[in-house]
Coordinates of C-alpha atoms and ligand atoms in Angstrom, one line a residue:
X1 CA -30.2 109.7 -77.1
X2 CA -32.5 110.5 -79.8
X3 CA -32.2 109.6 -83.5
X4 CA -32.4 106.0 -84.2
X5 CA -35.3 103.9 -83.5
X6 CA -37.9 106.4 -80.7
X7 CA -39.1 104.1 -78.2
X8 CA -42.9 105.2 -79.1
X9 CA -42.4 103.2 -82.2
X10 CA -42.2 99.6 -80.5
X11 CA -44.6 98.7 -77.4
X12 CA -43.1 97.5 -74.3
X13 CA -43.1 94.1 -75.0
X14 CA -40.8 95.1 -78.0
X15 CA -38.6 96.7 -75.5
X16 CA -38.5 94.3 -73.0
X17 CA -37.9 91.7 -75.5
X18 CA -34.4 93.5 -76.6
X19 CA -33.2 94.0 -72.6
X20 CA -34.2 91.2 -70.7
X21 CA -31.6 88.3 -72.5
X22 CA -29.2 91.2 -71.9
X23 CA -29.1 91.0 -68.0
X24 CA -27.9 88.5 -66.1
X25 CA -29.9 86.1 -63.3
X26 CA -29.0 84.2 -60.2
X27 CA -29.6 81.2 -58.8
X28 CA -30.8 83.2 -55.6
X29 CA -34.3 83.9 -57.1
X30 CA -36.5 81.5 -56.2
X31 CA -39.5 83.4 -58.8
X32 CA -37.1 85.0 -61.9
X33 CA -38.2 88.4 -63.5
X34 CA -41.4 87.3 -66.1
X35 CA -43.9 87.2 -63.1
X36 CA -45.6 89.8 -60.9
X37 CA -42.8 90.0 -58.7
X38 CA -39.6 88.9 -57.9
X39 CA -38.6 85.9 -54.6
X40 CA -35.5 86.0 -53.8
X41 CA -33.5 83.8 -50.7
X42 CA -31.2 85.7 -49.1
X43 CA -31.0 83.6 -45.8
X44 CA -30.0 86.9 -43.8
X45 CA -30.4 90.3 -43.2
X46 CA -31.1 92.4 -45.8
X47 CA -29.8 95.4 -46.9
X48 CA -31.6 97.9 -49.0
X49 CA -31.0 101.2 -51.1
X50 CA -32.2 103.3 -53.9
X51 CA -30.5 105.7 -56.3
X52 CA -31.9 107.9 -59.0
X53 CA -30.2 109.6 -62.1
X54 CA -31.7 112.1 -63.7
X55 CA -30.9 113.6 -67.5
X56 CA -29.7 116.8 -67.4
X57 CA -29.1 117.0 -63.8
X58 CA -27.1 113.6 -63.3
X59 CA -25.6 113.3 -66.6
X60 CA -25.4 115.1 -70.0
X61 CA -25.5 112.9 -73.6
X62 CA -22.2 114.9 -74.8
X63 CA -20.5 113.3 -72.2
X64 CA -21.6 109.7 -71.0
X65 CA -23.1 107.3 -73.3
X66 CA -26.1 105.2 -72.3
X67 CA -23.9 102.1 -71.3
X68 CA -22.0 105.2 -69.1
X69 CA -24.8 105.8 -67.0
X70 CA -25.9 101.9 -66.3
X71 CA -22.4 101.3 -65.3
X72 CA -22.5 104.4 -63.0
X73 CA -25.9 104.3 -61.4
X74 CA -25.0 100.1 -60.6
X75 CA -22.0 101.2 -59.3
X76 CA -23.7 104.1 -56.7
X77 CA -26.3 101.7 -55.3
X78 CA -23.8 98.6 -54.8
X79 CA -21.2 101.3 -52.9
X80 CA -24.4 102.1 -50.3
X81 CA -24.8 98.1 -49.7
X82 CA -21.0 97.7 -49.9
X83 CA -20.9 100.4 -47.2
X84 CA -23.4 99.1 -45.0
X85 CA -20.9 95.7 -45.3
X86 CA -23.1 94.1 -47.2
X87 CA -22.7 91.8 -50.3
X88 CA -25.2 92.5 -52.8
X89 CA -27.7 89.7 -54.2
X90 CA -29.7 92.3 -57.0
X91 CA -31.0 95.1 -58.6
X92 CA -34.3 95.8 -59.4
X93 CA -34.5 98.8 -62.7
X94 CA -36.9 102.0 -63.4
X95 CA -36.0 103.5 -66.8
X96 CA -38.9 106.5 -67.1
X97 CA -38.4 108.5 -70.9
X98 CA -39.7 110.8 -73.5
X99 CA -41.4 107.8 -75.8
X100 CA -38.6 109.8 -78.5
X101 CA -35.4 108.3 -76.7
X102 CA -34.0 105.5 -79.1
X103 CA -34.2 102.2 -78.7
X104 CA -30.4 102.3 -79.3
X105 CA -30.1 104.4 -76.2
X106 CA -31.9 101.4 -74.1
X107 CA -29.8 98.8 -75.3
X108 CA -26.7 100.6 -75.0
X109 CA -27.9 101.5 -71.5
X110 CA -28.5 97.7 -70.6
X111 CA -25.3 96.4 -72.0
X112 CA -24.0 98.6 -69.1
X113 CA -26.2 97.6 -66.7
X114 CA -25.6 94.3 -67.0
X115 CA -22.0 94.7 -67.6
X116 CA -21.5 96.1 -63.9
X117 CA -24.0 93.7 -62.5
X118 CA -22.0 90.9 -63.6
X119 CA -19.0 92.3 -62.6
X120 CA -20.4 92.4 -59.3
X121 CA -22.1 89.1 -59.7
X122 CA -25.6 90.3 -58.7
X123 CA -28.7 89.4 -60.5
X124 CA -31.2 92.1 -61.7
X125 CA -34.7 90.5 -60.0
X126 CA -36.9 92.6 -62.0
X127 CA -37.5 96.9 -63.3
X128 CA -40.1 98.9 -64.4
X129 CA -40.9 100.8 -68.2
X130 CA -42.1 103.9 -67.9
X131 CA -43.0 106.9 -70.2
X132 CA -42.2 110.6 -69.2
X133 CA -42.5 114.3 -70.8
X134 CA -41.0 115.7 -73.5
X135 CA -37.1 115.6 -72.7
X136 CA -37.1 113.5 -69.9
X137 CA -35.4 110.4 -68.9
X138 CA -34.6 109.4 -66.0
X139 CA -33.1 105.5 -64.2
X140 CA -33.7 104.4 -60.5
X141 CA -31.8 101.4 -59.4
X142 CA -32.6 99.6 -56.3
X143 CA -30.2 97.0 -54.6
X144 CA -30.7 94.6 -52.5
X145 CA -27.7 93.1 -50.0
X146 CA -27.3 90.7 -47.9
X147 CA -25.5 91.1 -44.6
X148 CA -23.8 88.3 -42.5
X149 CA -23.0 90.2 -39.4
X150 CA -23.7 93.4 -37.9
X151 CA -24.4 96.7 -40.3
X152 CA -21.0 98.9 -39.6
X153 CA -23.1 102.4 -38.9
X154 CA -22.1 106.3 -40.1
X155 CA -22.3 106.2 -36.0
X156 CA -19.5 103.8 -34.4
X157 CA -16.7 105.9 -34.2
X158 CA -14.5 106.3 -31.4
X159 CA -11.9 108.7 -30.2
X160 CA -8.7 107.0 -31.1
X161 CA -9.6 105.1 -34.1
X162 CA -7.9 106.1 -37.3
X163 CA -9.6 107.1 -40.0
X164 CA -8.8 105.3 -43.3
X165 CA -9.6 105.1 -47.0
X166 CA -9.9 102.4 -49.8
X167 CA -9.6 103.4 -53.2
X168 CA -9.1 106.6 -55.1
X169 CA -9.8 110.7 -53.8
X170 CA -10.9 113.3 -56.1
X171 CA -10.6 111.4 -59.6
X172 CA -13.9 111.4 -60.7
X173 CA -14.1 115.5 -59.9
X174 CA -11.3 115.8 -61.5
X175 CA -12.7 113.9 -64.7
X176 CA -15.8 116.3 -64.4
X177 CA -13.8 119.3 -64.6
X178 CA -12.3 118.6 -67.3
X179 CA -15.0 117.9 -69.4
X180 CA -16.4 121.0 -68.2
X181 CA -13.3 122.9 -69.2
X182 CA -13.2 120.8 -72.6
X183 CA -9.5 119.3 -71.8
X184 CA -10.5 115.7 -71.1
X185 CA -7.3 114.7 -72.9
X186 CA -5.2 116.0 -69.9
X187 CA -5.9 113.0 -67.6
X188 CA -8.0 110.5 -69.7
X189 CA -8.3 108.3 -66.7
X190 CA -9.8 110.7 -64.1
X191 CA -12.3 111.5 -67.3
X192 CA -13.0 107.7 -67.4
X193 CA -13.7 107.4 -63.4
X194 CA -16.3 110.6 -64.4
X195 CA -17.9 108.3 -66.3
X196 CA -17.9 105.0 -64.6
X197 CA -16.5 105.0 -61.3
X198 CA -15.7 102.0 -59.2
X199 CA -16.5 101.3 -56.1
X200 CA -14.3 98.4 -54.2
X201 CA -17.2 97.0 -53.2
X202 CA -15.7 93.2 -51.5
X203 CA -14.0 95.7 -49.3
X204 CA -17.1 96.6 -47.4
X205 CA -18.2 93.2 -46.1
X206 CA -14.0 92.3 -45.3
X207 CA -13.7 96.1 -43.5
X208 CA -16.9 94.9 -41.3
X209 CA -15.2 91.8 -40.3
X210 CA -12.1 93.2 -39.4
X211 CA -14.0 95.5 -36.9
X212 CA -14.5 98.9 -38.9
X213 CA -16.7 101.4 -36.3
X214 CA -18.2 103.7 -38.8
X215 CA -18.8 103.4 -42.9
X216 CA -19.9 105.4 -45.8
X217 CA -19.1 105.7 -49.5
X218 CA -17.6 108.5 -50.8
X219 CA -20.9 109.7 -52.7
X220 CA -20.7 113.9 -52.0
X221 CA -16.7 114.3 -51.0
X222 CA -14.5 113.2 -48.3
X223 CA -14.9 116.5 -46.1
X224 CA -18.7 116.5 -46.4
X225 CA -18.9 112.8 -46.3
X226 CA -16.3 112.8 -43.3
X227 CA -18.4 115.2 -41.1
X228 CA -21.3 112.8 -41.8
X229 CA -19.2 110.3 -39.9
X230 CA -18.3 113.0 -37.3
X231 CA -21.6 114.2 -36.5
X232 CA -23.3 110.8 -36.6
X233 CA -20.6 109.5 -34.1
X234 CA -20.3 113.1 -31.6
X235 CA -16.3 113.0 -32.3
X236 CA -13.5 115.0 -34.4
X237 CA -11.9 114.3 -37.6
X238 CA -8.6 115.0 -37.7
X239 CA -7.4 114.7 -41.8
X240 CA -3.5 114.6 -42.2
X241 CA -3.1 116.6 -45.3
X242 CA 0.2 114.8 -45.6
X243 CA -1.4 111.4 -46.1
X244 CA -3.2 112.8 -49.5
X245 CA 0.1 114.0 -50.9
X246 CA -0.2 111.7 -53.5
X247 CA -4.0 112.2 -54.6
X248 CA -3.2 115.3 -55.0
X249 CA -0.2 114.7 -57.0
X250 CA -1.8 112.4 -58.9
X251 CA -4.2 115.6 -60.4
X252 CA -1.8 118.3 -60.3
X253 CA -0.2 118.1 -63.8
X254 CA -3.8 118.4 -65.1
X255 CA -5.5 120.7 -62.7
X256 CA -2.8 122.8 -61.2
X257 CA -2.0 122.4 -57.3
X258 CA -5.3 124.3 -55.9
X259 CA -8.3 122.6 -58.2
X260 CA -6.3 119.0 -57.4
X261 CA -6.4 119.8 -53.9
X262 CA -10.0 120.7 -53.8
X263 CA -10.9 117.3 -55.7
X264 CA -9.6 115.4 -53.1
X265 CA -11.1 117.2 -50.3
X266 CA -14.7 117.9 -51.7
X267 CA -14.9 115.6 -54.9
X268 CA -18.0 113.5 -55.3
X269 CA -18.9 110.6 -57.4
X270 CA -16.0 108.8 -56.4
X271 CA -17.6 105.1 -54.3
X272 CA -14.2 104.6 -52.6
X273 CA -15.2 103.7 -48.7
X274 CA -14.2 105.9 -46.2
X275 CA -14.3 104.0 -42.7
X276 CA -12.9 104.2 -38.9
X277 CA -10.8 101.2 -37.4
X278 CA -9.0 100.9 -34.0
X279 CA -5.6 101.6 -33.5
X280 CA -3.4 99.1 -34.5
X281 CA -4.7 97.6 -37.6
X282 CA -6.1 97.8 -41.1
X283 CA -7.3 95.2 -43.9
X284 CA -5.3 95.1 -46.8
X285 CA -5.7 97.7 -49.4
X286 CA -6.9 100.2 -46.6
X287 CA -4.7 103.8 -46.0
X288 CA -4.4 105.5 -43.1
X289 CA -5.6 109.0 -43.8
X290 CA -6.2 111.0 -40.1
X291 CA -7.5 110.1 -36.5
X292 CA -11.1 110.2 -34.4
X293 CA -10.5 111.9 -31.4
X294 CA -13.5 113.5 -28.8
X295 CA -14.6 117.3 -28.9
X296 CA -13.2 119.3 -26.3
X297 CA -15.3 121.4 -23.8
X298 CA -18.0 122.9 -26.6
X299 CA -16.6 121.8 -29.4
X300 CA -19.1 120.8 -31.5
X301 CA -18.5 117.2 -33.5
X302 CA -16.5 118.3 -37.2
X303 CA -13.6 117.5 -39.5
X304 CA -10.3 119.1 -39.4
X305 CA -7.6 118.8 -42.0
X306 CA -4.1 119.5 -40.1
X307 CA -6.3 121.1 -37.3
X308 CA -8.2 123.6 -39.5
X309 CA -11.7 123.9 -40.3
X310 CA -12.1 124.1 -44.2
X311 CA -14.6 125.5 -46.3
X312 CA -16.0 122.8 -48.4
X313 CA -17.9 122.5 -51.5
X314 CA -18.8 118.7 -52.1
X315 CA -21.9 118.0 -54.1
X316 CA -25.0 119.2 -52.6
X317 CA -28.1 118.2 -55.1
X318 CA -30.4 121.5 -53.5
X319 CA -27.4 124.0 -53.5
X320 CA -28.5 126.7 -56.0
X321 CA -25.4 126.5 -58.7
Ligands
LIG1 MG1 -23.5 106.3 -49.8

């Protein structure tokens, strides 16, 4: 991040003059980025989130470049609209650094900002320069969504529902722990999701229509996560262990049986959705993973995996480490 060209060399104009052709528009801002604040149409409700990566605590530089990060913190905040149901319309950008983070850094960084926003096909309405202390940098993101029927709540649950996934379990813990361990050549893809996960985020507004009851993204592991759903909704998650066979399998060869296991149950970082449906159905590119039944007589609202309680160790950003 440093070396190269420090920011404190170039004013913000500079700056700004080197990021801004980089990022894409949209035909949905009525007043474009340039003025002293954004208008955008959305012509619904609108759905709103913030994210914040921090250096050193989010990310280090040995292991995820600049264009890494924009890809990854796009990614987070479009999973929390994507999990409302929402489609998202834009991003508005905070980079605050030590004025001796390089220039090169920035523009890396907005090449992959703008590379997930126009993957996504949302429109970055405006952002902030800021500078910080020695050794800081950090990157908010806040997205905006637009939602065309009713938000699908952590809340909605119901006893018989099934509880289902869409998209991957554990890969992007997996991809940490190898980087940790220094073996990132033993599974080059779960290293990769690490990096820049994805999110399937037109599965959020399609999951809504179909009738989902309750939604989240997978942000801090599908146990912790899971219970969100469970105590939000005053019912019990029951997890077939049989049904992640194959996530599990999946990490194995480069984790050994346990540490795969663990991924899939407590991984974070991952932005697949984790939602309940009624019986009977589920979109395409959904998988049936366990069933929402009510507590019994004092049994207070968890989530079981084969009918046991499980320690769990998802990401918690105040644990002590
Ligand atoms: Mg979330």
């Amino acid at each position: 991040m440093t070396g190269g060209t420090p920011l404190r060399t170039l004013d913000e104009e500079d700056v700004l003059a080197r990021i801004l052709p980089l990022l894409p528009g949209s035909q949905a801002l009525d007043v474009a980025p340039g003025d002293d604040a954004a208008v955008v149409q959305t012509g619904a409700r609108t759905v709103a989130t913030t994210d914040t990566v921090v250096l050193g605590r989010d990310w280090l530089d040995a292991w995820s470049s600049g264009a890494d990060i924009g890809h990854k913190v796009i990614t987070q905040n479009l999973a929390d609209i994507a999990a409302m149901g929402g489609e998202p319309i834009g991003v508005l950008l905070t980079l605050v650094a030590d004025p001796e983070l390089s220039l090169e850094w920035v523009v890396d960084h907005a090449h992959g900002l703008a590379d997930e926003c126009a993957a996504a096909g949302v429109a970055v309405l405006g952002g902030d320069l800021s500078s910080a202390p020695a050794g800081v940098v950090m990157v908010s993101v806040t997205a905006l969504g637009r939602l065309e029927g009713r938000p699908v709540l952590r809340s909605g649950a119901k006893p018989g529902d099934q509880l289902a996934v869409c998209g991957s379990l554990g890969l992007a813990d997996a991809g940490l722990r190898l980087l940790q361990a220094g073996r990132a050549e033993r599974h080059t893809e779960a290293v990769a999701r690490q990096r820049r996960p994805r999110s399937p985020l037109d599965q959020g507004p399609r999951a809504a229509r179909a009738g989902a009851t309750a939604m989240l993204d997978v942000s801090d592991g599908l146990l912790r996560d899971g219970g969100r759903i469970a105590r939000a909704s005053g019912v019990v998650i029951e997890i077939e262990s049989v049904a992640l066979e194959p996530d599990v399998a999946a990490l194995a060869g480069a984790l050994g049986e346990t540490a795969a296991l663990d991924c899939v149950l407590s991984g974070g970082e991952e932005h697949s959705l984790l939602a309940t449906f009624p019986a009977g159905t589920l979109p395409e590119g959904w998988r049936r993973i366990g069933s929402v039944r009510s507590a019994a007589d004092g049994e207070p609202p968890r989530i079981l995996v084969d009918g046991h309680a499980v320690a769990h160790t998802g990401w918690d950003h105040f644990r002590p480490d």
